[in-house]
Short mmCIF file of C-alpha atoms and ligand atoms in Angstrom, two decimals:
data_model
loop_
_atom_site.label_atom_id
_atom_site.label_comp_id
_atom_site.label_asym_id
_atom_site.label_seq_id
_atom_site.Cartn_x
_atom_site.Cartn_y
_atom_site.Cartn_z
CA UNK A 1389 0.00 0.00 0.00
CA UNK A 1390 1.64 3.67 -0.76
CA UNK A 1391 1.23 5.45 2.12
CA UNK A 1392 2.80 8.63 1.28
CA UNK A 1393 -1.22 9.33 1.20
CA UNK A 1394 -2.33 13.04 1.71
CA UNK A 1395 -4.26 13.97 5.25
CA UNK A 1396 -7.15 16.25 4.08
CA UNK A 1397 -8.68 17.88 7.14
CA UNK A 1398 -12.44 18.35 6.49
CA UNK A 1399 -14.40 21.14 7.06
CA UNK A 1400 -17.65 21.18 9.01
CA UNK A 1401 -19.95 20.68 6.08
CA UNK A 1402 -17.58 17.73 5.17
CA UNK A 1403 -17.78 16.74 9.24
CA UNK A 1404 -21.56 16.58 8.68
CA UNK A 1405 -21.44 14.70 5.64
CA UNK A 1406 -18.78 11.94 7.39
CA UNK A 1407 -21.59 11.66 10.31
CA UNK A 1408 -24.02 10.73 8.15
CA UNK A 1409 -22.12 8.09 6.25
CA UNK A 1410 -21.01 6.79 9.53
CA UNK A 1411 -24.52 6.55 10.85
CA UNK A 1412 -25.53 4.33 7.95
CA UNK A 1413 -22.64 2.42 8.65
CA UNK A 1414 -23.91 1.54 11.96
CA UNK A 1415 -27.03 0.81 11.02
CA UNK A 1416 -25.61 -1.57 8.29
CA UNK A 1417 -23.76 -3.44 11.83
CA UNK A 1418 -26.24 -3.04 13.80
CA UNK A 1419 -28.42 -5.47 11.56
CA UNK A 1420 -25.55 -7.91 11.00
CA UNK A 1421 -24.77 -8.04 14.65
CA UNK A 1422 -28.72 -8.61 15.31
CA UNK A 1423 -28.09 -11.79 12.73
CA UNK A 1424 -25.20 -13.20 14.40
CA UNK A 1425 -26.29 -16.60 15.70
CA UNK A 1426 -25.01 -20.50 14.96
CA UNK A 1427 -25.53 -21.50 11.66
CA UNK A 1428 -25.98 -18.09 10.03
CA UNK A 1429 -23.44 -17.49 6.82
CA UNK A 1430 -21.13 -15.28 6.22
CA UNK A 1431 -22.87 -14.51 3.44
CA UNK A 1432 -25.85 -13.66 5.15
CA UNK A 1433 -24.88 -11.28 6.55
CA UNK A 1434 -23.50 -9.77 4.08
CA UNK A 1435 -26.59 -9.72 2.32
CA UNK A 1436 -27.85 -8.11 5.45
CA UNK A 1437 -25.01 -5.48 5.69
CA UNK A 1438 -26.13 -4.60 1.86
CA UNK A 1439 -29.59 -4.02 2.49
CA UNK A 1440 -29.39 -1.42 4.89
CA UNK A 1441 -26.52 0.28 2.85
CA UNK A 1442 -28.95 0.31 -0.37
CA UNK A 1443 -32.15 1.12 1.83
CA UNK A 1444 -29.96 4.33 2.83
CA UNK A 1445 -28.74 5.04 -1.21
CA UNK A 1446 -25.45 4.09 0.21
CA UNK A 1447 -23.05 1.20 -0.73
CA UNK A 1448 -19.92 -0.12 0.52
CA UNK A 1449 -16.31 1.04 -0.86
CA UNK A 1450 -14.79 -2.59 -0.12
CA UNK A 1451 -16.81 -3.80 -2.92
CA UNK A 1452 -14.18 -4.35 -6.08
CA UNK A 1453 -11.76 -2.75 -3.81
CA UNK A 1454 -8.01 -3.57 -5.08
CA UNK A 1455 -7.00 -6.73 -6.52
CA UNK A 1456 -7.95 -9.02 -7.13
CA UNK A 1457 -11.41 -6.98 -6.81
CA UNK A 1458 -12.69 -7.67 -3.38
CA UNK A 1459 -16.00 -9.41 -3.64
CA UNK A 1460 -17.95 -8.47 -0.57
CA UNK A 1461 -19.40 -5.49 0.88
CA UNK A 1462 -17.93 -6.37 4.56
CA UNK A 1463 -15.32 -8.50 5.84
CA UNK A 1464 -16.58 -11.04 7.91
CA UNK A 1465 -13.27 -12.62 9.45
CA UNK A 1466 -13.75 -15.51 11.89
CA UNK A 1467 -11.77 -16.74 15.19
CA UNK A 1468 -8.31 -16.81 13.54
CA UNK A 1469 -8.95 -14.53 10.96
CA UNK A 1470 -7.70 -11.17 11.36
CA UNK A 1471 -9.27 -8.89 8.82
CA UNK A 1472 -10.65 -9.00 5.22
CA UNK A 1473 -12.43 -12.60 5.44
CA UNK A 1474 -14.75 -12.90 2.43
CA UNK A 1475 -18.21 -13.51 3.31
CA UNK A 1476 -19.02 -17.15 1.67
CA UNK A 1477 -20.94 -20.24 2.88
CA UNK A 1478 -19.15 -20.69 6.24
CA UNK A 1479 -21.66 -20.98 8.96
CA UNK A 1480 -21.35 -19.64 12.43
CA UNK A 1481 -21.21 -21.96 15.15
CA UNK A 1482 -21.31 -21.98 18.93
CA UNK A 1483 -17.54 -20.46 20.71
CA UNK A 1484 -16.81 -18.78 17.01
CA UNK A 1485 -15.82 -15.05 17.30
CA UNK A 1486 -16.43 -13.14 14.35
CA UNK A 1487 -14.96 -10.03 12.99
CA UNK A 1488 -17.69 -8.01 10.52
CA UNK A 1489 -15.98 -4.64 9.32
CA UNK A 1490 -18.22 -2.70 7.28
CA UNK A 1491 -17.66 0.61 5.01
CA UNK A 1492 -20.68 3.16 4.16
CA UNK A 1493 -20.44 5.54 0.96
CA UNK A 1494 -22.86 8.45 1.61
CA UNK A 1495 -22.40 11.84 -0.74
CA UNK A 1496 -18.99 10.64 -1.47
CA UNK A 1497 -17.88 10.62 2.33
CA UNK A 1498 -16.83 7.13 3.42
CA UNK A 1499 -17.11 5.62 7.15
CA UNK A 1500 -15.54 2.82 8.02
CA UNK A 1501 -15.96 0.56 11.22
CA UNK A 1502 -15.80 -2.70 12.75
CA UNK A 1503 -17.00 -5.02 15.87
CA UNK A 1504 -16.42 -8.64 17.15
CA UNK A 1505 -19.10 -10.46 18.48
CA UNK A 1506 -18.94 -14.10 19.78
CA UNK A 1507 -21.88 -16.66 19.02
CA UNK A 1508 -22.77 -18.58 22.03
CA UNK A 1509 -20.54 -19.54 25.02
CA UNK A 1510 -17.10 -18.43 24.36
CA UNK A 1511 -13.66 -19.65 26.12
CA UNK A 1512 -12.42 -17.52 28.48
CA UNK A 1513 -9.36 -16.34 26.47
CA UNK A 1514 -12.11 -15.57 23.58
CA UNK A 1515 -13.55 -13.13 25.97
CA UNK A 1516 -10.74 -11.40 27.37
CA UNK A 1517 -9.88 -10.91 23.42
CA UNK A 1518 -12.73 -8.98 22.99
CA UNK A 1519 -12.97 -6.76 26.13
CA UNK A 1520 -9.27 -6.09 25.62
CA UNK A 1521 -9.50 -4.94 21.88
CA UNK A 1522 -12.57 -3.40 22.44
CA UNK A 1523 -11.32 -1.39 25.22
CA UNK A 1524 -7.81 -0.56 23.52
CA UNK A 1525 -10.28 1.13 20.67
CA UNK A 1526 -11.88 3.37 23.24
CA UNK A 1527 -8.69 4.43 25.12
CA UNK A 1528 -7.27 5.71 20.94
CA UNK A 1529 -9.87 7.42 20.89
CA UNK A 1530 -9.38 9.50 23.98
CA UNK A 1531 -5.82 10.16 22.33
CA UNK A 1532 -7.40 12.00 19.69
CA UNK A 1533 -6.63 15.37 20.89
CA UNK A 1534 -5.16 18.42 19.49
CA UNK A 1535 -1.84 18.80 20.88
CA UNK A 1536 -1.56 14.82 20.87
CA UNK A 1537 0.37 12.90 18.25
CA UNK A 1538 -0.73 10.17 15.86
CA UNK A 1539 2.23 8.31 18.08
CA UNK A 1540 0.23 8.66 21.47
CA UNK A 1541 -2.55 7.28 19.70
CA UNK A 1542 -0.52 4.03 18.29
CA UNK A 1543 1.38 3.94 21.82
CA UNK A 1544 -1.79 3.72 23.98
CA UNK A 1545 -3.07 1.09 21.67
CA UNK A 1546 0.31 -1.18 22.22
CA UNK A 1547 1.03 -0.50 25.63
CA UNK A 1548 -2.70 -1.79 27.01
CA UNK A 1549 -2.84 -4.39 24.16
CA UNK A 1550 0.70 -5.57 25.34
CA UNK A 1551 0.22 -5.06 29.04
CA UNK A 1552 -2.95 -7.71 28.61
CA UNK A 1553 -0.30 -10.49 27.35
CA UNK A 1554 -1.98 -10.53 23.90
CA UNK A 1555 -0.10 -9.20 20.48
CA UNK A 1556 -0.83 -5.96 18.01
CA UNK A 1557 -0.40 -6.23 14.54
CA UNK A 1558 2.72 -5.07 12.44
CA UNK A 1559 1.30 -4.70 8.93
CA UNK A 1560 -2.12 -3.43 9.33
CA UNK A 1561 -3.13 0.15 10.17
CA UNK A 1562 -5.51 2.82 11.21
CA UNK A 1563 -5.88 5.51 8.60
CA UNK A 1564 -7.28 9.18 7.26
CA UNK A 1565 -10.33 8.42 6.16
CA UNK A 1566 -12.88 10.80 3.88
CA UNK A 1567 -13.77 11.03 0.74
CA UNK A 1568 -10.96 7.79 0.27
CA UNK A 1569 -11.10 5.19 2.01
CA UNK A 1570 -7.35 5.05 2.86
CA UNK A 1571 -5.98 8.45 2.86
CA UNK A 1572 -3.37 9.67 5.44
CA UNK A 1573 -2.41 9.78 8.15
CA UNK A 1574 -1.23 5.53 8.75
CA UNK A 1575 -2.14 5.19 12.59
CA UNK A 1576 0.07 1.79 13.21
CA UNK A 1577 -1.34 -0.05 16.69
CA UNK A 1578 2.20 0.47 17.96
CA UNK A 1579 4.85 3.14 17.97
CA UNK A 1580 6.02 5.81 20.29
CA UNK A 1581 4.38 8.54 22.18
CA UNK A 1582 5.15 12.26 20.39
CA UNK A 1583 6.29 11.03 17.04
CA UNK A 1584 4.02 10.93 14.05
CA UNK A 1585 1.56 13.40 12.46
CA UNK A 1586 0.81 16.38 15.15
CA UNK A 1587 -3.73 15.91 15.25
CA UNK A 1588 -5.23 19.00 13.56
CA UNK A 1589 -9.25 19.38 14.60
CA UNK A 1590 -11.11 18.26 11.21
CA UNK A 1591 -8.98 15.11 10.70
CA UNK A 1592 -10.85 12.03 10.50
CA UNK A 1593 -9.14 8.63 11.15
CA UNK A 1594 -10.56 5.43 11.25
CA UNK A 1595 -9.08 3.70 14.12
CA UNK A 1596 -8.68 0.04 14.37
CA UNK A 1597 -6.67 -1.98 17.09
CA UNK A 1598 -6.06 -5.80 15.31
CA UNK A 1599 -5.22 -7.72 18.18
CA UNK A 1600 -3.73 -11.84 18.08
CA UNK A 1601 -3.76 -14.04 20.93
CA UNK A 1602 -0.83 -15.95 20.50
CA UNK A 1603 1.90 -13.89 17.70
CA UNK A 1604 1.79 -10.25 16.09
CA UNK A 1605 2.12 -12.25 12.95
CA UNK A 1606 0.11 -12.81 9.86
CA UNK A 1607 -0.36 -14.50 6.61
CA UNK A 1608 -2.21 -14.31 4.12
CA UNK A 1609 -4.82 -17.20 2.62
CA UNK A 1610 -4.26 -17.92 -1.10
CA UNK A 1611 -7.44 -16.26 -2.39
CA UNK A 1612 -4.93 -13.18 -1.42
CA UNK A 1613 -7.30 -11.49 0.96
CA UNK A 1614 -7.76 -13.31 3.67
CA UNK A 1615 -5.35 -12.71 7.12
CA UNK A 1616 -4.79 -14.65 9.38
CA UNK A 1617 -2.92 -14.88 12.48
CA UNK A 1618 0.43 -17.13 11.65
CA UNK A 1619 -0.03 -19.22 14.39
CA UNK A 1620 -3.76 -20.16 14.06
CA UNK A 1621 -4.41 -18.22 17.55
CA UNK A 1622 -7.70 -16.00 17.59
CA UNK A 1623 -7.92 -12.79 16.47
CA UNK A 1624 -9.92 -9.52 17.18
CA UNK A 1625 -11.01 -6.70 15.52
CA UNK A 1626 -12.74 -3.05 16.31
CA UNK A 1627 -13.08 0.04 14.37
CA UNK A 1628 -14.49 3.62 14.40
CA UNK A 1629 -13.79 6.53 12.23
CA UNK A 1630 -13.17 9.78 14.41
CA UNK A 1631 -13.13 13.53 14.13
CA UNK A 1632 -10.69 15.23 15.58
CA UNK A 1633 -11.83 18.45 17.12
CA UNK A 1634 -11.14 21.44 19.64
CA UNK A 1635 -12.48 19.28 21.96
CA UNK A 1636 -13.85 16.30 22.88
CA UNK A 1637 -13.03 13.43 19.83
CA UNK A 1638 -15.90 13.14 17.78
CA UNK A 1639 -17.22 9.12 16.94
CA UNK A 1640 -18.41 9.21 13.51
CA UNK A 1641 -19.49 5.80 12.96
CA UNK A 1642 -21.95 5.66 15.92
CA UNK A 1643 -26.05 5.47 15.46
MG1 MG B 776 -12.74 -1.12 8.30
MG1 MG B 777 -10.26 0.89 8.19
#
C-alpha cells in the first residue's frame, strides 16, 4: 500500500457529511450483529449489511476494492482470521468469534468501522480478546486530541494491548479516512508517544486496534485477501472513524 497518502482535514460541512455516512454504517452493523447466531453465513450477513446500505442510497467502498477486486461489501473474518475474510458459505457456530468490518459511501464521504461479536458460550481467552481490543479502541480514541500525536494514539493502543499479554499487529493500520477510504495519516497499533503526524481538529481517522492471541504475525490465505494470524491463535477486531476536534473526539461511525 503507498502510504505517502495526503491527510485532508475536512471542514464542518464535510464533518456533517462523514456523520451521516457513519450513521448508515452503523445501522448496516447493527443489523448484521442482530443476525449473528449458529448456523448463520457469512454470506448472510452480508446480504444483510447490503440491504441497509442500499435502503440508505449508500453502498460499501470494499466492494471491487483492489486486486484481485474484493467481492464483498464487509469482511466477515472468523476466530483466527484477522481482517478481510470474504463472506461465503461458512456458517457460524457456537464459541466462534467473528470479525464483521463494514464501510458506508454516503455523498462521497466514506465511514468505516468494525465489531467482534462471539456466538454462544465463548472460552475464556475468547472473551478477554474482545474486552481487551474493544477497550484498547476506546482508550485511541481519547488520544485523539489536538496537541496529541498520531504516536500517542498508536502507543496507547500497544502499551494496554501488550500489558494484557496478547499481540498488536505489524502490517495493518488505522488511517485518514474521507472522501478515500485510505488516505493519510497511517495510525500503526504500535509506535512511540510524540512522534508521528501532530492531530489537527477536522482530521478524520478510522481507528482500528487488530489484536492476536498468540503472535503479532500474519499471513495471508491464497485467495490473497484473507489474514490470518500465523499461528492459528484467535484474532480480534474493532473500528471507528473519528473527528478530531477542539475538543472532545468526535465518533463518527456511531447510530
Ligand atoms: Mg474497516
Ligand atoms: Mg479501516
Amino acid at each position: 500500500m503507498d502510504w505517502a497518502r495526503q491527510i485532508n482535514v475536512k471542514n464542518p460541512a464535510e464533518i456533517a457529511l462523514m456523520r451521516e455516512a457513519g450513521r448508515v454504517n452503523a445501522l448496516a452493523l447493527a443489523a448484521v450483529r442482530e443476525l449473528i447466531e449458529p448456523g448463520v453465513t457469512t454470506a448472510d450477513l452480508n446480504a444483510a449489511a447490503e440491504e441497509v446500505l442500499r435502503k440508505h442510497g449508500a453502498y460499501s467502498p470494499f466492494y471491487h476494492y483492489g486486486r484481485p477486486p474484493f467481492p464483498a461489501s464487509i469482511c466477515a473474518s472468523v476466530n483466527e482470521e484477522l481482517v478481510h475474510g470474504i463472506p461465503g458459505n461458512r456458517k457460524l457456530k457456537e464459541g466462534d468469534i467473528i470479525s464483521v468490518d463494514c464501510g458506508a459511501v454516503v455523498e462521497g464521504y466514506v465511514g468505516d468501522a468494525s465489531f467482534t461479536a462471539g456466538i454462544g458460550e465463548l472460552s475464556s481467552t475468547a472473551r478477554k480478546l474482545l474486552e481487551v481490543t474493544e477497550k484498547a479502541l476506546y482508550i485511541a480514541i481519547e488520544k485523539m486530541r489536538v496537541g496529541n500525536h498520531t504516536g500517542d494514539v498508536s502507543a496507547a493502543i500497544q502499551q494496554f494491548v501488550e500489558g494484557r499479554g496478547f499481540h498488536v499487529t505489524r502490517e495493518y493500520t488505522g488511517h485518514g479516512v474521507g472522501r478515500q477510504m485510505h488516505e493519510g495519516p497511517q495510525v500503526p497499533n504500535y509506535g512511540k508517544p510524540g512522534t508521528g503526524v501532530p492531530l489537527e481538529a477536522g482530521m478524520t481517522i478510522a481507528l482500528e486496534p487488530m489484536v492476536l492471541v498468540g503472535t503479532h504475525r500474519t499471513r495471508v490465505l491464497p485467495n490473497r485477501w484473507t489474514v490470518v494470524s500465523a499461528d492459528g491463535s484467535l484474532t480480534a477486531h474493532f473500528e471507528h472513524s473519528i473527528a478530531v476536534t477542539e475538543g472532545e473526539p468526535l465518533i463518527l461511525t456511531v447510530l
